[in-house]
Structures are given as C-alpha cells and as structure tokens.
mmCIF file of C-alpha atoms and ligand atoms in Angstrom:
data_model
loop_
_atom_site.group_PDB
_atom_site.id
_atom_site.type_symbol
_atom_site.label_atom_id
_atom_site.label_comp_id
_atom_site.label_asym_id
_atom_site.label_seq_id
_atom_site.Cartn_x
_atom_site.Cartn_y
_atom_site.Cartn_z
ATOM 1 C CA MET A 202 0.000 0.000 0.000
ATOM 2 C CA ASP A 203 1.538 3.348 -0.986
ATOM 3 C CA ASN A 204 1.563 6.297 1.390
ATOM 4 C CA GLU A 205 -1.499 7.985 -0.070
ATOM 5 C CA ASN A 206 -3.548 4.794 0.079
ATOM 6 C CA SER A 207 -2.455 4.012 3.590
ATOM 7 C CA ARG A 208 -3.299 7.580 4.642
ATOM 8 C CA ARG A 209 -6.755 7.243 3.066
ATOM 9 C CA ASP A 210 -7.251 3.879 4.685
ATOM 10 C CA PHE A 211 -6.291 5.308 8.050
ATOM 11 C CA ILE A 212 -8.698 8.190 7.597
ATOM 12 C CA LYS A 213 -11.511 5.821 6.614
ATOM 13 C CA LYS A 214 -10.861 3.639 9.644
ATOM 14 C CA SER A 215 -10.662 6.681 11.900
ATOM 15 C CA ALA A 216 -13.941 7.982 10.526
ATOM 16 C CA ALA A 217 -15.636 4.626 11.078
ATOM 17 C CA LEU A 218 -14.324 4.424 14.618
ATOM 18 C CA THR A 219 -15.348 7.991 15.253
ATOM 19 C CA LEU A 220 -18.875 7.525 13.965
ATOM 20 C CA GLY A 221 -19.159 4.372 16.051
ATOM 21 C CA ALA A 222 -18.098 6.293 19.101
ATOM 22 C CA ILE A 223 -20.690 8.979 18.448
ATOM 23 C CA ALA A 224 -23.453 6.440 18.013
ATOM 24 C CA ALA A 225 -22.446 4.581 21.131
ATOM 25 C CA THR A 226 -21.962 7.364 23.580
ATOM 26 C CA ALA A 227 -21.804 10.760 21.940
ATOM 27 C CA VAL A 228 -18.844 11.285 24.148
ATOM 28 C CA VAL A 229 -15.242 12.019 23.733
ATOM 29 C CA ASN A 230 -12.102 10.756 25.240
ATOM 30 C CA LYS A 231 -9.403 13.223 24.451
ATOM 31 C CA THR A 232 -8.412 16.743 25.190
ATOM 32 C CA LEU A 233 -10.317 19.209 23.042
ATOM 33 C CA ALA A 234 -12.734 16.398 22.759
ATOM 34 C CA ALA A 235 -15.432 17.924 20.629
ATOM 35 C CA THR A 236 -13.107 18.496 17.751
ATOM 36 C CA GLU A 237 -12.245 14.799 17.612
ATOM 37 C CA PHE A 238 -15.485 13.843 15.919
ATOM 38 C CA ILE A 239 -15.897 16.806 13.630
ATOM 39 C CA GLU A 240 -16.565 15.442 10.188
ATOM 40 C CA LYS A 241 -13.901 16.116 7.626
ATOM 41 C CA GLU A 242 -12.502 14.851 4.370
ATOM 42 C CA ILE A 243 -8.914 14.751 3.243
ATOM 43 C CA LEU A 244 -8.743 15.957 -0.358
ATOM 44 C CA ALA A 245 -6.545 14.448 -3.066
ATOM 45 C CA ASP A 246 -3.923 17.132 -2.565
ATOM 46 C CA GLY A 247 -3.767 16.351 1.155
ATOM 47 C CA ALA A 248 -5.733 19.423 2.229
ATOM 48 C CA VAL A 249 -8.564 19.033 4.696
ATOM 49 C CA LYS A 250 -12.174 20.021 4.093
ATOM 50 C CA PHE A 251 -14.532 20.295 7.048
ATOM 51 C CA ASN A 252 -18.215 19.346 6.958
ATOM 52 C CA LEU A 253 -21.173 20.327 9.090
ATOM 53 C CA PRO A 254 -21.894 17.618 11.675
ATOM 54 C CA LYS A 255 -25.542 16.657 12.200
ATOM 55 C CA LEU A 256 -27.274 17.799 15.334
ATOM 56 C CA PRO A 257 -27.276 14.901 17.814
ATOM 57 C CA TYR A 258 -31.060 15.388 18.325
ATOM 58 C CA GLU A 259 -34.055 16.861 16.478
ATOM 59 C CA TYR A 260 -34.366 20.630 16.003
ATOM 60 C CA ASP A 261 -37.350 20.772 18.355
ATOM 61 C CA ALA A 262 -35.863 18.407 20.944
ATOM 62 C CA LEU A 263 -34.816 21.198 23.284
ATOM 63 C CA GLU A 264 -38.274 22.823 23.326
ATOM 64 C CA PRO A 265 -39.632 24.638 25.240
ATOM 65 C CA HIS A 266 -36.269 25.879 26.515
ATOM 66 C CA ILE A 267 -34.522 26.437 23.180
ATOM 67 C CA ASP A 268 -36.962 26.804 20.285
ATOM 68 C CA LYS A 269 -36.981 24.843 17.036
ATOM 69 C CA LEU A 270 -36.571 27.813 14.674
ATOM 70 C CA THR A 271 -33.540 29.068 16.578
ATOM 71 C CA MET A 272 -31.976 25.616 16.404
ATOM 72 C CA GLU A 273 -32.674 25.324 12.672
ATOM 73 C CA ILE A 274 -31.167 28.704 11.829
ATOM 74 C CA HIS A 275 -28.347 28.378 14.337
ATOM 75 C CA HIS A 276 -27.227 24.980 13.056
ATOM 76 C CA ASP A 277 -28.145 25.054 9.366
ATOM 77 C CA LYS A 278 -27.259 28.674 8.614
ATOM 78 C CA HIS A 279 -24.828 30.028 11.210
ATOM 79 C CA HIS A 280 -22.827 26.876 11.881
ATOM 80 C CA GLN A 281 -22.858 25.988 8.188
ATOM 81 C CA ALA A 282 -21.471 29.437 7.376
ATOM 82 C CA TYR A 283 -18.534 28.902 9.737
ATOM 83 C CA VAL A 284 -17.768 25.588 8.039
ATOM 84 C CA THR A 285 -18.059 27.061 4.524
ATOM 85 C CA ASN A 286 -15.954 30.096 5.394
ATOM 86 C CA LEU A 287 -13.343 27.991 7.195
ATOM 87 C CA ASN A 288 -12.877 25.886 4.069
ATOM 88 C CA LYS A 289 -12.571 29.068 1.972
ATOM 89 C CA ALA A 290 -10.107 30.615 4.423
ATOM 90 C CA LEU A 291 -7.951 27.481 4.385
ATOM 91 C CA GLU A 292 -7.571 27.889 0.614
ATOM 92 C CA THR A 293 -5.499 30.991 1.347
ATOM 93 C CA ILE A 294 -3.013 29.131 3.535
ATOM 94 C CA ASP A 295 0.468 28.272 2.311
ATOM 95 C CA PRO A 296 0.299 24.665 0.995
ATOM 96 C CA ASN A 297 3.391 23.788 3.029
ATOM 97 C CA VAL A 298 1.496 24.729 6.187
ATOM 98 C CA LEU A 299 -1.802 23.303 4.987
ATOM 99 C CA LYS A 300 -0.356 19.835 4.490
ATOM 100 C CA ASN A 301 0.244 19.664 8.253
ATOM 101 C CA ILE A 302 -3.394 20.422 9.067
ATOM 102 C CA SER A 303 -5.710 17.468 9.430
ATOM 103 C CA SER A 304 -7.847 18.598 12.352
ATOM 104 C CA LEU A 305 -9.122 21.646 14.182
ATOM 105 C CA ASP A 306 -6.660 20.758 16.950
ATOM 106 C CA ASP A 307 -3.847 21.293 14.447
ATOM 107 C CA ILE A 308 -5.285 24.697 13.509
ATOM 108 C CA PHE A 309 -5.806 25.687 17.162
ATOM 109 C CA GLY A 310 -2.200 24.722 17.900
ATOM 110 C CA MET A 311 -0.856 27.221 15.349
ATOM 111 C CA MET A 312 -3.569 29.851 15.748
ATOM 112 C CA ASP A 313 -1.089 32.648 16.421
ATOM 113 C CA LYS A 314 0.175 32.173 12.852
ATOM 114 C CA MET A 315 -3.248 32.004 11.192
ATOM 115 C CA PRO A 316 -5.212 34.790 9.465
ATOM 116 C CA VAL A 317 -8.202 36.177 11.309
ATOM 117 C CA ALA A 318 -10.658 34.438 8.952
ATOM 118 C CA VAL A 319 -9.272 31.054 10.024
ATOM 119 C CA ARG A 320 -9.384 32.081 13.692
ATOM 120 C CA ASN A 321 -13.025 33.189 13.485
ATOM 121 C CA ASN A 322 -14.323 30.304 11.423
ATOM 122 C CA ALA A 323 -12.290 27.459 12.948
ATOM 123 C CA GLY A 324 -13.432 28.774 16.314
ATOM 124 C CA GLY A 325 -17.022 29.026 15.116
ATOM 125 C CA HIS A 326 -16.968 25.470 13.788
ATOM 126 C CA SER A 327 -15.375 23.981 16.902
ATOM 127 C CA ASN A 328 -17.429 25.972 19.406
ATOM 128 C CA HIS A 329 -20.762 25.111 17.828
ATOM 129 C CA SER A 330 -19.862 21.434 17.384
ATOM 130 C CA LEU A 331 -19.055 21.333 21.082
ATOM 131 C CA PHE A 332 -22.118 23.344 22.081
ATOM 132 C CA TRP A 333 -24.588 20.931 20.437
ATOM 133 C CA THR A 334 -23.139 18.039 22.437
ATOM 134 C CA LEU A 335 -23.346 19.971 25.679
ATOM 135 C CA MET A 336 -27.141 20.103 25.415
ATOM 136 C CA LYS A 337 -29.717 17.327 25.251
ATOM 137 C CA PRO A 338 -33.466 16.818 25.558
ATOM 138 C CA HIS A 339 -34.533 16.390 29.188
ATOM 139 C CA GLY A 340 -31.096 17.570 30.266
ATOM 140 C CA GLY A 341 -30.268 19.906 33.095
ATOM 141 C CA GLY A 342 -30.352 18.850 36.701
ATOM 142 C CA ILE A 343 -27.073 18.801 38.513
ATOM 143 C CA PRO A 344 -23.510 17.896 37.504
ATOM 144 C CA THR A 345 -22.464 14.293 37.944
ATOM 145 C CA ASP A 346 -19.507 12.260 39.096
ATOM 146 C CA LYS A 347 -16.026 13.827 39.266
ATOM 147 C CA LEU A 348 -17.179 17.113 37.772
ATOM 148 C CA ALA A 349 -19.767 17.517 40.539
ATOM 149 C CA GLU A 350 -17.023 16.992 43.132
ATOM 150 C CA ALA A 351 -14.708 19.492 41.430
ATOM 151 C CA ILE A 352 -17.455 22.134 41.095
ATOM 152 C CA ASN A 353 -18.356 21.805 44.756
ATOM 153 C CA ALA A 354 -14.698 21.894 45.813
ATOM 154 C CA THR A 355 -13.981 24.970 43.665
ATOM 155 C CA TYR A 356 -17.160 27.024 44.047
ATOM 156 C CA GLY A 357 -18.632 25.730 47.306
ATOM 157 C CA SER A 358 -21.942 24.717 45.716
ATOM 158 C CA PHE A 359 -23.621 24.170 42.367
ATOM 159 C CA GLU A 360 -25.744 27.279 42.966
ATOM 160 C CA GLU A 361 -22.649 29.433 43.421
ATOM 161 C CA PHE A 362 -21.106 27.910 40.283
ATOM 162 C CA LYS A 363 -24.263 28.703 38.284
ATOM 163 C CA LYS A 364 -24.230 32.267 39.570
ATOM 164 C CA GLN A 365 -20.617 32.827 38.516
ATOM 165 C CA PHE A 366 -21.079 31.156 35.120
ATOM 166 C CA ALA A 367 -24.237 33.192 34.421
ATOM 167 C CA ASP A 368 -22.389 36.322 35.490
ATOM 168 C CA ALA A 369 -19.603 35.617 32.977
ATOM 169 C CA ALA A 370 -22.233 35.024 30.268
ATOM 170 C CA MET A 371 -24.085 38.239 31.110
ATOM 171 C CA LYS A 372 -20.951 40.381 31.266
ATOM 172 C CA ARG A 373 -19.533 39.286 27.915
ATOM 173 C CA PHE A 374 -19.957 42.508 25.971
ATOM 174 C CA GLY A 375 -21.246 41.932 22.441
ATOM 175 C CA SER A 376 -20.795 38.489 20.933
ATOM 176 C CA GLY A 377 -18.884 35.638 22.485
ATOM 177 C CA TRP A 378 -18.958 32.567 24.671
ATOM 178 C CA ALA A 379 -19.026 31.780 28.385
ATOM 179 C CA TRP A 380 -16.836 28.876 29.487
ATOM 180 C CA LEU A 381 -16.044 26.494 32.268
ATOM 181 C CA VAL A 382 -12.559 25.182 31.553
ATOM 182 C CA VAL A 383 -10.077 22.909 33.234
ATOM 183 C CA ASN A 384 -6.403 23.727 33.204
ATOM 184 C CA LYS A 385 -3.952 21.391 34.985
ATOM 185 C CA GLY A 386 -6.839 19.993 36.996
ATOM 186 C CA LYS A 387 -8.141 23.392 38.085
ATOM 187 C CA LEU A 388 -11.568 24.681 37.048
ATOM 188 C CA SER A 389 -12.160 28.278 36.040
ATOM 189 C CA ILE A 390 -14.994 30.350 34.594
ATOM 190 C CA GLY A 391 -14.640 33.108 32.039
ATOM 191 C CA SER A 392 -15.611 34.254 28.592
ATOM 192 C CA THR A 393 -14.098 34.922 25.193
ATOM 193 C CA ALA A 394 -15.017 37.366 22.448
ATOM 194 C CA ASN A 395 -16.325 36.411 19.028
ATOM 195 C CA GLN A 396 -15.511 32.763 18.262
ATOM 196 C CA ASP A 397 -12.312 32.441 20.274
ATOM 197 C CA ASN A 398 -11.875 29.167 22.150
ATOM 198 C CA PRO A 399 -9.878 28.803 25.401
ATOM 199 C CA SER A 400 -7.733 26.066 23.889
ATOM 200 C CA MET A 401 -6.473 28.167 20.968
ATOM 201 C CA HIS A 402 -2.756 28.879 20.998
ATOM 202 C CA LEU A 403 -3.102 32.635 21.474
ATOM 203 C CA ASP A 404 -1.489 34.885 24.094
ATOM 204 C CA ALA A 405 -4.337 37.349 24.358
ATOM 205 C CA LEU A 406 -7.135 34.986 25.446
ATOM 206 C CA GLU A 407 -8.965 35.988 28.596
ATOM 207 C CA ILE A 408 -9.347 32.360 29.724
ATOM 208 C CA LYS A 409 -7.235 29.346 28.849
ATOM 209 C CA GLY A 410 -7.786 25.642 29.262
ATOM 210 C CA THR A 411 -9.800 22.734 27.960
ATOM 211 C CA PRO A 412 -13.523 23.482 27.627
ATOM 212 C CA VAL A 413 -15.841 21.595 29.967
ATOM 213 C CA LEU A 414 -18.998 23.684 29.510
ATOM 214 C CA ALA A 415 -19.745 26.289 26.823
ATOM 215 C CA LEU A 416 -22.564 28.743 26.284
ATOM 216 C CA ASP A 417 -23.004 30.685 23.068
ATOM 217 C CA VAL A 418 -24.040 34.239 23.937
ATOM 218 C CA TRP A 419 -24.206 35.630 20.419
ATOM 219 C CA GLU A 420 -27.614 37.166 19.846
ATOM 220 C CA HIS A 421 -28.250 34.632 17.053
ATOM 221 C CA ALA A 422 -28.403 31.977 19.810
ATOM 222 C CA TYR A 423 -31.405 33.491 21.558
ATOM 223 C CA TYR A 424 -32.849 36.594 19.885
ATOM 224 C CA LEU A 425 -35.823 34.918 18.142
ATOM 225 C CA LYS A 426 -37.195 33.583 21.432
ATOM 226 C CA ASN A 427 -35.765 35.873 24.077
ATOM 227 C CA GLN A 428 -35.035 39.059 22.110
ATOM 228 C CA ASN A 429 -32.765 41.198 24.309
ATOM 229 C CA ARG A 430 -33.286 39.094 27.443
ATOM 230 C CA ARG A 431 -29.998 37.216 27.616
ATOM 231 C CA ALA A 432 -30.652 36.334 31.272
ATOM 232 C CA ASP A 433 -33.772 34.353 30.287
ATOM 233 C CA TYR A 434 -31.766 32.411 27.710
ATOM 234 C CA ILE A 435 -29.087 31.601 30.293
ATOM 235 C CA ASN A 436 -31.805 30.333 32.656
ATOM 236 C CA SER A 437 -33.184 28.145 29.841
ATOM 237 C CA PHE A 438 -29.728 26.692 29.209
ATOM 238 C CA TRP A 439 -29.631 25.119 32.693
ATOM 239 C CA ASN A 440 -32.648 22.983 31.680
ATOM 240 C CA VAL A 441 -30.873 21.390 28.721
ATOM 241 C CA VAL A 442 -27.259 20.974 29.848
ATOM 242 C CA ASN A 443 -25.795 17.564 29.099
ATOM 243 C CA TRP A 444 -23.796 17.033 32.277
ATOM 244 C CA GLU A 445 -22.562 13.602 31.128
ATOM 245 C CA THR A 446 -20.745 15.217 28.209
ATOM 246 C CA ALA A 447 -19.363 17.926 30.506
ATOM 247 C CA ASN A 448 -18.140 15.292 32.970
ATOM 248 C CA ASN A 449 -16.468 13.356 30.172
ATOM 249 C CA LEU A 450 -14.746 16.477 28.899
ATOM 250 C CA PHE A 451 -13.540 17.172 32.427
ATOM 251 C CA THR A 452 -12.269 13.689 33.270
ATOM 252 C CA SER A 453 -10.568 13.197 29.891
ATOM 253 C CA ALA A 454 -8.752 16.532 30.111
ATOM 254 C CA LYS A 455 -7.326 16.168 33.610
HETATM 255 FE FE1 FE2 B 1352 -23.818 30.555 17.594
#
C-alpha cells in the first residue's frame, strides 16, 4: 500500500471508529474532545475540508427551553457558514502549512500564525460542534460524578457555580462565549469574544484551558425567542445541559 492509500485507509478507519463512538456514547475521550469527531474529508492534494456535523437530536428536541426555529437557523445557517468560510479561508493558507493540518486541533495549535478568517471560522466550527453536544433533551439537573465533586470543591456549591457562570455570560460585551474550563486539573470560569476558544494557541485569550462547559451568547443563539433578554436564555440553558458530556470532557482533560 503506498503512502497515499495508507493515509486514506487510516482516515476511513478513523472515521468509522469515530462515527461508532458517536453512536455509542456521543462522548469524547481526548483533550479538546469535541473536535475529535468533527466530520472532515482529506482531499486528493492532502488538504482538509470540514463538513457540518448533524445535530445529535431533532431541532425541536430542546423545546420549550430552546426553540426549534432558533436551532434550525443556528445549526443550518450560522454553523454551516462557519464551516463554509473555514474551508474558503484554508484555501489561502500556504500549501506547506496546509499539508500539516488534518484537524481543528492542528489549527488551534498554530492559531497565532493564522489569518483572522481562520481564527473566526475554525473557532465558530469547533465551538458550535461542542455546544450541540453539551445540550440534550430532558437535560439539566445537577452535575455528575467527578465534575460535581470538582465544582463543589472549587465554588462551594452548584448554585454558586451557576451564579458565577451566568455572570460571565451576562458580562460578555457583544458576541462571544461563556466557558467552564479545566487547566492542569483546576476549574475556572470566564468568557471569550467572538468565536475564540480557550484552547487556541493565542497569548491574548482571557481564559485558557480545555472546555468543559460552553454557552453561546451571540444574539443569534437566543434573539428569536428571548429578544434582548440574555438572562432568560441563560436560565433556559440550565434545563438542557448535558452534564454527562461535561463530565467526560472534564475527566478526559485532567
Ligand atoms: Fe452561535
């Protein structure tokens, strides 16, 4: 088997394993977990092309907390646009650099050398792919397992954690994301602007670490249902959080 065929074979096997993992658990087992199952193709010239992953549930599955129309537009239009524009932006990258990119992790690892269009759209693709998995129908409740212990140890109680996370989400001026991250075993809460992700290799990030929980606070995430009432949207989010995914992100990143 020549190199190209063996590379293709490896990619095919990886994709099959990845899809199997999604079907089985919808969970991840590596750092920067959500990016591990982002669908992609390796083109004949070795370049990577990213594809929009399917929502792991129906558009109306998060009703009445997150409405169907918001989910349709958010996933099919906004997320799709990040994927499309990421692929376009990658066409502008030096082929010698591009050949070393086969995942969003690779892009995040060299983000300080990437043009802003790659930063915005790779971030948008990764953040949304992660966000969908951090919600589920009949979700919410309280954190589980090791993450529950760490939240209680760090913040004193789940209620205090929620207050601080909601505060970070409310105070993010303009568009961005609120995060719970783990860094060397330590939890912290913060936010980033635009589509920045705390695991990007960038000096200027306001919070760094591996994402455990993420909340999109762009107006496109809530304006149809909640208009200007971001606080109502944040309250709705607590009813759909997928704490199993968050716990898996936490335990696999430690
Ligand atoms: Fe969004």
